[in-house]
Short mmCIF file of C-alpha atoms and ligand atoms in Angstrom, two decimals:
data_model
loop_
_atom_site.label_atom_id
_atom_site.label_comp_id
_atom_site.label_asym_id
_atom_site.label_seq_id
_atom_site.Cartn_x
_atom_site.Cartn_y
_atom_site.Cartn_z
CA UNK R 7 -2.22 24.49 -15.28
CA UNK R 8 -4.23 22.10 -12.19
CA UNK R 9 -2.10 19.23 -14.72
CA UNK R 10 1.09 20.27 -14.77
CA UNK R 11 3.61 18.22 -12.53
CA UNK R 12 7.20 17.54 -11.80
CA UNK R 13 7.10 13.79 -11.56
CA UNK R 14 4.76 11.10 -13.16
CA UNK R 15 5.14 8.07 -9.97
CA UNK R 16 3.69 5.03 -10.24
CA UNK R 17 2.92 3.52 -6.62
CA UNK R 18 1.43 -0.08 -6.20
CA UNK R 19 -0.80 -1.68 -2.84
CA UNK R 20 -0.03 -5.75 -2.21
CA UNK R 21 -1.25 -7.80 0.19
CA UNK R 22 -3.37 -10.16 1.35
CA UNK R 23 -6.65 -10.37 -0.16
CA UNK R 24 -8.95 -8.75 2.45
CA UNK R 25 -6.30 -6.36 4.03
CA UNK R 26 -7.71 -3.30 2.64
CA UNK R 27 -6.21 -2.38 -0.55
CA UNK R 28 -8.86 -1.08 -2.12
CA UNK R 29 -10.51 0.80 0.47
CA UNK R 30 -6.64 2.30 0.94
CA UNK R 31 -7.01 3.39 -2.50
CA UNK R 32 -10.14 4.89 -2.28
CA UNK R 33 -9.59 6.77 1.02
CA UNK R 34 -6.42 8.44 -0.11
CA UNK R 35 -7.43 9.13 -4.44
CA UNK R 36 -11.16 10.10 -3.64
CA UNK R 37 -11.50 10.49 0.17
CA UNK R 38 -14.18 7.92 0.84
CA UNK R 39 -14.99 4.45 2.77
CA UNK R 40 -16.90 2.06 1.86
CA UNK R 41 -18.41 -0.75 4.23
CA UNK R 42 -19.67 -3.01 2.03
CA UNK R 43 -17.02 -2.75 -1.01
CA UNK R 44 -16.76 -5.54 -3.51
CA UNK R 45 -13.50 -7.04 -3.58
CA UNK R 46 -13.87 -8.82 -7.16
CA UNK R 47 -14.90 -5.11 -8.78
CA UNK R 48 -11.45 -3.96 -8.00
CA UNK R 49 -10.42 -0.73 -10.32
CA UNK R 50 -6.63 -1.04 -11.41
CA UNK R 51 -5.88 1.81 -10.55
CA UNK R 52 -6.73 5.97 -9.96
CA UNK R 53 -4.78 8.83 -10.41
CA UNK R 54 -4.10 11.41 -7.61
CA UNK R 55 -2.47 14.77 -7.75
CA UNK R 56 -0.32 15.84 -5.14
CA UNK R 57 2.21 18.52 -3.60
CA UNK R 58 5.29 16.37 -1.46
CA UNK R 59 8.34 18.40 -0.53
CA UNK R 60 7.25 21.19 -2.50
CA UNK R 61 7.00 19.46 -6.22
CA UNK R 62 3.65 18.61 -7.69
CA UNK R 63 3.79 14.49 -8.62
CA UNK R 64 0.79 12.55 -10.58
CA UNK R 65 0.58 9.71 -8.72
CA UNK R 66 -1.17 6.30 -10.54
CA UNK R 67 -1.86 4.34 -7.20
CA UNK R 68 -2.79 -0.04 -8.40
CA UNK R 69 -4.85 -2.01 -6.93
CA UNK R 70 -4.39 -5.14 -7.79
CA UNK R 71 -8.67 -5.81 -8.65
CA UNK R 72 -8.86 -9.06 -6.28
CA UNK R 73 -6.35 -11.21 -8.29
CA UNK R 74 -3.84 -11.60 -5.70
CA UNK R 75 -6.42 -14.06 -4.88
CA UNK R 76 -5.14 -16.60 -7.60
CA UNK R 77 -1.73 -15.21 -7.27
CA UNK R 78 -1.72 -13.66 -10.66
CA UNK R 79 -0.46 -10.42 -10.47
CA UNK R 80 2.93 -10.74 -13.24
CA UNK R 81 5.16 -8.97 -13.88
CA UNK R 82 3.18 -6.36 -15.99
CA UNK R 83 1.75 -4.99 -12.89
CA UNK R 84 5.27 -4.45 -11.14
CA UNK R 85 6.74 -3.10 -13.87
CA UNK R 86 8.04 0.66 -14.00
CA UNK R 87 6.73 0.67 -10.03
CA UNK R 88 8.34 3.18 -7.53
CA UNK R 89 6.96 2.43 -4.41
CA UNK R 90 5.52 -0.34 -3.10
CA UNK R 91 3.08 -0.04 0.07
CA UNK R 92 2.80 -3.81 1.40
CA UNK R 93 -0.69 -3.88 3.71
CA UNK R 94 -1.64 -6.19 6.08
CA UNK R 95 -4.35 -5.85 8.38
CA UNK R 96 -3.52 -5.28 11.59
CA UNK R 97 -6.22 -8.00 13.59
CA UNK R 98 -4.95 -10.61 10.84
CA UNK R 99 -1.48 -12.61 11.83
CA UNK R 100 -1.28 -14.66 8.68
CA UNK R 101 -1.57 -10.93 6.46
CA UNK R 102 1.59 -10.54 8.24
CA UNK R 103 3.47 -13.70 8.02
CA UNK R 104 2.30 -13.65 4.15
CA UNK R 105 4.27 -10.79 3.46
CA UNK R 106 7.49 -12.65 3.38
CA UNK R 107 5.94 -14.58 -0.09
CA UNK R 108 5.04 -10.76 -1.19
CA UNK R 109 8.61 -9.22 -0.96
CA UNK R 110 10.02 -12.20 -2.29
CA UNK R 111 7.54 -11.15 -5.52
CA UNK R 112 9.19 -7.85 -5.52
CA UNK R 113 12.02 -8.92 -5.63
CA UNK R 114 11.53 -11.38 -8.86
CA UNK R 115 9.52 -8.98 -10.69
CA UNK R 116 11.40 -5.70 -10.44
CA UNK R 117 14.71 -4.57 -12.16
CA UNK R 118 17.57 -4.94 -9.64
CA UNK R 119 15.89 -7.75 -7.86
CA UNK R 120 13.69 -4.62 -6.80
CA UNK R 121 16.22 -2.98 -4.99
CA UNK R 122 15.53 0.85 -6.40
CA UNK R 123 11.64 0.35 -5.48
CA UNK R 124 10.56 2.02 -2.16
CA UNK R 125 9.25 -0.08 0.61
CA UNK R 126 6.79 0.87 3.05
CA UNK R 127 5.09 -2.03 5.23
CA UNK R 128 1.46 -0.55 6.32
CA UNK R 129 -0.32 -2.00 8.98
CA UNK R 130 -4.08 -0.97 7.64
CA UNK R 131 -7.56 -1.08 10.47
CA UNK R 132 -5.56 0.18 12.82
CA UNK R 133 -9.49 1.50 14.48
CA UNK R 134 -9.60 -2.02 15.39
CA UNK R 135 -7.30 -1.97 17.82
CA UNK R 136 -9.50 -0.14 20.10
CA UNK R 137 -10.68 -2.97 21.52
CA UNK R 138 -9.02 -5.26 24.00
CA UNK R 139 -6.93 -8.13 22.73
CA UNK R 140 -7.43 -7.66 19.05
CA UNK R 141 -3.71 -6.88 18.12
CA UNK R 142 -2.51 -9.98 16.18
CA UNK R 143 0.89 -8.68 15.61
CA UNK R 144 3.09 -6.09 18.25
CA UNK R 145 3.87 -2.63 17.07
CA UNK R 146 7.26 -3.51 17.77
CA UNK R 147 7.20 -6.68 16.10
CA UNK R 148 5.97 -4.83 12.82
CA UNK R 149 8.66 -2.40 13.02
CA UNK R 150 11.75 -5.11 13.31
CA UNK R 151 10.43 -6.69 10.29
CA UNK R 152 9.94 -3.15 8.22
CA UNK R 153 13.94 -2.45 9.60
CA UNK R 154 14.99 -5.95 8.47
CA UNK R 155 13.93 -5.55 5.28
CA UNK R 156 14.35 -2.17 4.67
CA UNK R 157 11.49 -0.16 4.91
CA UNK R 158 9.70 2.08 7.31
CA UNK R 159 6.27 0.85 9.23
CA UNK R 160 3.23 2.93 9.59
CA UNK R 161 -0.02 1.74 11.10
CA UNK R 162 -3.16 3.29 8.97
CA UNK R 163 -7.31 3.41 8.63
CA UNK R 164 -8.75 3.41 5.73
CA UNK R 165 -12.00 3.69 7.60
CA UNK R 166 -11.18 6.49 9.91
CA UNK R 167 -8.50 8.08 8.13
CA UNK R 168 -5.98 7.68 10.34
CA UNK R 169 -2.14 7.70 8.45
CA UNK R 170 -3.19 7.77 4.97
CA UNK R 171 -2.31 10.84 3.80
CA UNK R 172 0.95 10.02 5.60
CA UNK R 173 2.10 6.54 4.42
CA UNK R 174 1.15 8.03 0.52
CA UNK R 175 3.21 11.39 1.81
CA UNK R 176 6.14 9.14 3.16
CA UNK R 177 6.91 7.08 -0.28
CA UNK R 178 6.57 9.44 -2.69
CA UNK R 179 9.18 11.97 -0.44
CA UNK R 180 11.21 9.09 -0.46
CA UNK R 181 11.49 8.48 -3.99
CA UNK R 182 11.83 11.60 -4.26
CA UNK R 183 14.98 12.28 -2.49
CA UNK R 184 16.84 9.30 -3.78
CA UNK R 185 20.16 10.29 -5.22
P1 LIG L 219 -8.62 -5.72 -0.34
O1 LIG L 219 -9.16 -7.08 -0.71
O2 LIG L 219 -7.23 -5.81 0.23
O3 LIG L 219 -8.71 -4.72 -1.45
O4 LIG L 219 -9.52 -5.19 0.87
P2 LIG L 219 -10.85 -4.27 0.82
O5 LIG L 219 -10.48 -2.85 0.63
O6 LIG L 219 -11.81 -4.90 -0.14
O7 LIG L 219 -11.36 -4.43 2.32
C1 LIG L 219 -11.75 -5.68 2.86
C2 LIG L 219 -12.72 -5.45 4.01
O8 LIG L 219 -12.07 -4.76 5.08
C3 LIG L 219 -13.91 -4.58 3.61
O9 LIG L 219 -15.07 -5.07 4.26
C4 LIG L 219 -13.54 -3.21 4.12
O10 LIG L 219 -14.68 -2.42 4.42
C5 LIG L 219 -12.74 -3.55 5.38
N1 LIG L 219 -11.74 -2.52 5.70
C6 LIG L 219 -10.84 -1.97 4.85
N2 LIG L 219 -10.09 -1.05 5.48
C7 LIG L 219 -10.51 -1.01 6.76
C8 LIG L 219 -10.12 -0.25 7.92
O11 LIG L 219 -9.22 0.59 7.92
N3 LIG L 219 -10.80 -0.53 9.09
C9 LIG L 219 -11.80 -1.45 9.15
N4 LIG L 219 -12.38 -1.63 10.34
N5 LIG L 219 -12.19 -2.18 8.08
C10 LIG L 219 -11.55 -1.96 6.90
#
Protein backbone atom coordinates (compact mmCIF):
# COMPACT_ATOMS: atom_id res chain seq x y z
CA UNK A 1 0.00 0.00 0.00
CA UNK A 2 2.03 3.61 -1.46
CA UNK A 3 0.80 4.51 2.64
CA UNK A 4 2.08 2.06 4.52
CA UNK A 5 5.27 3.00 6.65
CA UNK A 6 7.50 1.95 9.44
CA UNK A 7 7.83 5.22 11.24
CA UNK A 8 5.51 8.36 11.50
CA UNK A 9 8.68 11.35 12.15
CA UNK A 10 7.95 14.60 12.75
CA UNK A 11 10.95 16.96 11.57
CA UNK A 12 10.85 20.83 12.17
CA UNK A 13 12.99 23.93 10.02
CA UNK A 14 14.07 27.13 12.50
CA UNK A 15 15.79 29.93 11.72
CA UNK A 16 16.04 33.20 10.91
CA UNK A 17 13.28 34.70 9.11
CA UNK A 18 14.57 34.96 5.51
CA UNK A 19 17.03 31.93 5.65
CA UNK A 20 15.04 29.76 3.51
CA UNK A 21 12.76 27.62 5.40
CA UNK A 22 10.15 27.52 3.32
CA UNK A 23 11.69 27.23 0.07
CA UNK A 24 13.71 24.15 2.04
CA UNK A 25 10.40 22.74 2.51
CA UNK A 26 9.19 23.04 -0.73
CA UNK A 27 12.32 21.82 -2.58
CA UNK A 28 12.59 18.62 -0.62
CA UNK A 29 8.22 17.69 -0.07
CA UNK A 30 7.29 18.85 -3.71
CA UNK A 31 10.56 19.42 -5.65
CA UNK A 32 10.13 23.05 -6.59
CA UNK A 33 11.67 26.77 -6.12
CA UNK A 34 10.13 29.56 -5.97
CA UNK A 35 11.75 33.15 -6.56
CA UNK A 36 9.32 35.26 -5.46
CA UNK A 37 7.71 33.15 -2.41
CA UNK A 38 5.69 34.92 0.21
CA UNK A 39 7.10 34.58 3.50
CA UNK A 40 3.79 35.58 5.55
CA UNK A 41 1.72 32.62 3.44
CA UNK A 42 3.86 30.10 5.15
CA UNK A 43 2.07 26.41 5.13
CA UNK A 44 2.73 24.60 8.58
CA UNK A 45 3.70 21.98 7.32
CA UNK A 46 3.68 18.97 4.26
CA UNK A 47 3.98 15.50 4.41
CA UNK A 48 6.69 13.51 2.48
CA UNK A 49 7.12 9.83 2.01
CA UNK A 50 10.35 8.37 2.06
CA UNK A 51 12.70 5.15 1.97
CA UNK A 52 16.05 5.87 4.61
CA UNK A 53 18.12 2.82 5.49
CA UNK A 54 15.75 0.61 3.97
CA UNK A 55 12.37 1.49 6.12
CA UNK A 56 9.64 3.57 4.60
CA UNK A 57 9.03 6.82 7.23
CA UNK A 58 6.06 9.57 6.74
CA UNK A 59 7.78 12.44 7.35
CA UNK A 60 5.53 15.85 8.52
CA UNK A 61 8.33 18.50 7.73
CA UNK A 62 7.05 22.45 9.80
CA UNK A 63 7.57 25.41 8.70
CA UNK A 64 7.13 27.68 11.03
CA UNK A 65 4.55 30.19 8.48
CA UNK A 66 6.75 33.49 9.13
CA UNK A 67 6.11 33.70 12.93
CA UNK A 68 9.55 33.30 14.04
CA UNK A 69 9.28 36.81 13.06
CA UNK A 70 7.49 37.82 16.41
CA UNK A 71 9.19 35.02 18.14
CA UNK A 72 6.07 33.05 18.64
CA UNK A 73 6.65 29.72 17.83
CA UNK A 74 5.62 27.79 21.63
CA UNK A 75 5.92 25.07 22.64
CA UNK A 76 3.05 23.42 20.58
CA UNK A 77 5.17 23.55 17.58
CA UNK A 78 8.23 21.71 19.28
CA UNK A 79 6.34 19.31 20.74
CA UNK A 80 6.63 15.45 19.81
CA UNK A 81 9.64 16.85 17.27
CA UNK A 82 12.48 14.41 16.20
CA UNK A 83 14.73 16.33 14.34
CA UNK A 84 15.41 19.63 14.20
CA UNK A 85 17.21 21.19 10.97
CA UNK A 86 18.45 24.79 12.22
CA UNK A 87 19.04 27.00 8.72
CA UNK A 88 20.87 29.89 8.30
CA UNK A 89 21.77 31.37 5.18
CA UNK A 90 24.99 31.11 4.27
CA UNK A 91 25.76 35.12 2.88
CA UNK A 92 23.94 36.19 6.27
CA UNK A 93 26.41 36.38 9.57
CA UNK A 94 23.74 37.41 12.01
CA UNK A 95 21.45 33.96 10.70
CA UNK A 96 24.40 32.42 12.20
CA UNK A 97 25.15 34.13 15.37
CA UNK A 98 21.16 33.92 15.95
CA UNK A 99 21.25 30.39 16.21
CA UNK A 100 22.65 30.37 19.66
CA UNK A 101 18.94 32.11 20.84
CA UNK A 102 17.39 29.09 18.57
CA UNK A 103 19.06 26.08 20.38
CA UNK A 104 18.60 27.66 23.53
CA UNK A 105 14.58 27.36 22.36
CA UNK A 106 15.14 23.75 21.86
CA UNK A 107 16.31 23.25 24.62
CA UNK A 108 13.29 24.96 26.79
CA UNK A 109 10.67 23.55 24.71
CA UNK A 110 11.56 19.89 24.32
CA UNK A 111 11.38 16.97 26.89
CA UNK A 112 14.91 16.37 28.28
CA UNK A 113 15.91 19.92 27.80
CA UNK A 114 15.78 18.55 24.07
CA UNK A 115 18.43 16.26 24.43
CA UNK A 116 16.69 13.07 22.44
CA UNK A 117 15.87 15.58 19.39
CA UNK A 118 18.33 15.33 16.41
CA UNK A 119 20.35 18.30 15.45
CA UNK A 120 21.45 19.17 12.15
CA UNK A 121 22.82 22.89 11.53
CA UNK A 122 22.17 23.62 7.59
CA UNK A 123 23.86 26.25 5.98
CA UNK A 124 21.00 26.95 3.11
CA UNK A 125 22.06 29.30 -0.57
CA UNK A 126 24.98 27.70 -0.63
CA UNK A 127 24.73 28.83 -4.94
CA UNK A 128 25.66 32.05 -3.52
CA UNK A 129 28.84 31.34 -2.75
CA UNK A 130 29.87 31.32 -6.26
CA UNK A 131 30.77 34.56 -6.22
CA UNK A 132 33.82 36.18 -4.71
CA UNK A 133 33.69 37.34 -1.13
CA UNK A 134 30.14 36.48 -0.33
CA UNK A 135 30.87 33.81 2.43
CA UNK A 136 29.78 35.48 5.73
CA UNK A 137 30.67 32.60 7.83
CA UNK A 138 33.88 29.83 7.12
CA UNK A 139 33.00 26.28 6.35
CA UNK A 140 35.12 25.50 9.10
CA UNK A 141 33.72 27.89 11.37
CA UNK A 142 30.16 26.30 10.74
CA UNK A 143 31.39 22.95 11.43
CA UNK A 144 33.10 23.79 15.08
CA UNK A 145 29.88 25.19 16.08
CA UNK A 146 27.65 22.03 14.64
CA UNK A 147 30.58 19.74 16.78
CA UNK A 148 30.17 21.97 19.84
CA UNK A 149 26.82 21.55 20.07
CA UNK A 150 26.30 18.35 18.84
CA UNK A 151 25.20 18.10 15.53
CA UNK A 152 26.49 17.53 12.07
CA UNK A 153 26.80 20.64 9.37
CA UNK A 154 25.73 20.43 5.84
CA UNK A 155 25.75 23.32 3.42
CA UNK A 156 22.41 23.14 1.05
CA UNK A 157 20.31 25.01 -2.03
CA UNK A 158 17.07 25.17 -2.00
CA UNK A 159 17.35 26.88 -5.34
CA UNK A 160 19.66 24.54 -7.08
CA UNK A 161 19.13 21.53 -5.19
CA UNK A 162 22.23 21.06 -3.92
CA UNK A 163 22.18 18.79 -0.30
CA UNK A 164 18.58 18.58 0.21
CA UNK A 165 17.77 15.31 -0.27
CA UNK A 166 20.84 14.75 1.92
CA UNK A 167 20.42 16.91 5.08
CA UNK A 168 16.42 15.37 5.09
CA UNK A 169 18.32 11.75 4.39
CA UNK A 170 20.91 12.48 7.26
CA UNK A 171 18.22 13.19 10.26
CA UNK A 172 15.80 10.89 9.70
CA UNK A 173 18.84 7.89 9.47
CA UNK A 174 19.82 9.34 12.53
CA UNK A 175 16.79 9.04 14.42
CA UNK A 176 16.55 6.16 13.15
CA UNK A 177 19.47 4.38 14.50
CA UNK A 178 19.24 5.75 17.97
CA UNK A 179 19.32 3.01 20.52
P1 LIG B 1 12.06 31.69 5.25
O1 LIG B 1 11.56 33.04 5.70
O2 LIG B 1 13.17 31.18 6.13
O3 LIG B 1 10.97 30.66 5.08
O4 LIG B 1 12.74 31.91 3.82
P2 LIG B 1 12.08 31.77 2.35
O5 LIG B 1 12.01 30.34 1.96
O6 LIG B 1 10.83 32.59 2.32
O7 LIG B 1 13.22 32.44 1.46
C1 LIG B 1 13.60 33.80 1.62
C2 LIG B 1 14.21 34.30 0.32
O8 LIG B 1 15.42 33.60 0.03
C3 LIG B 1 13.29 34.07 -0.88
O9 LIG B 1 13.41 35.19 -1.76
C4 LIG B 1 13.85 32.83 -1.53
O10 LIG B 1 13.60 32.77 -2.92
C5 LIG B 1 15.35 32.96 -1.23
N1 LIG B 1 16.02 31.66 -1.13
C6 LIG B 1 15.62 30.59 -0.41
N2 LIG B 1 16.47 29.56 -0.57
C7 LIG B 1 17.44 29.98 -1.40
C8 LIG B 1 18.62 29.36 -1.96
O11 LIG B 1 18.97 28.21 -1.72
N3 LIG B 1 19.39 30.16 -2.78
C9 LIG B 1 19.06 31.45 -3.08
N4 LIG B 1 19.89 32.11 -3.89
N5 LIG B 1 17.97 32.05 -2.57
C10 LIG B 1 17.16 31.32 -1.75
Amino acid sequence: MATAYDHLLKLLLIGDAGVGKSSLLLRFCDDTYDEHIQSTIGVDFKVKHATVDSKRVKLTVWDTAGQERFRTLTSSYYRGAHAVLLVYDVTRRDTFENLAEWLKEVSSYSPNAGEGVVKLLVGNKSDLLDGEGVEAVTMDEADAWARANGMLFLKASAKNKEGVVECFNEVVSRILSRP
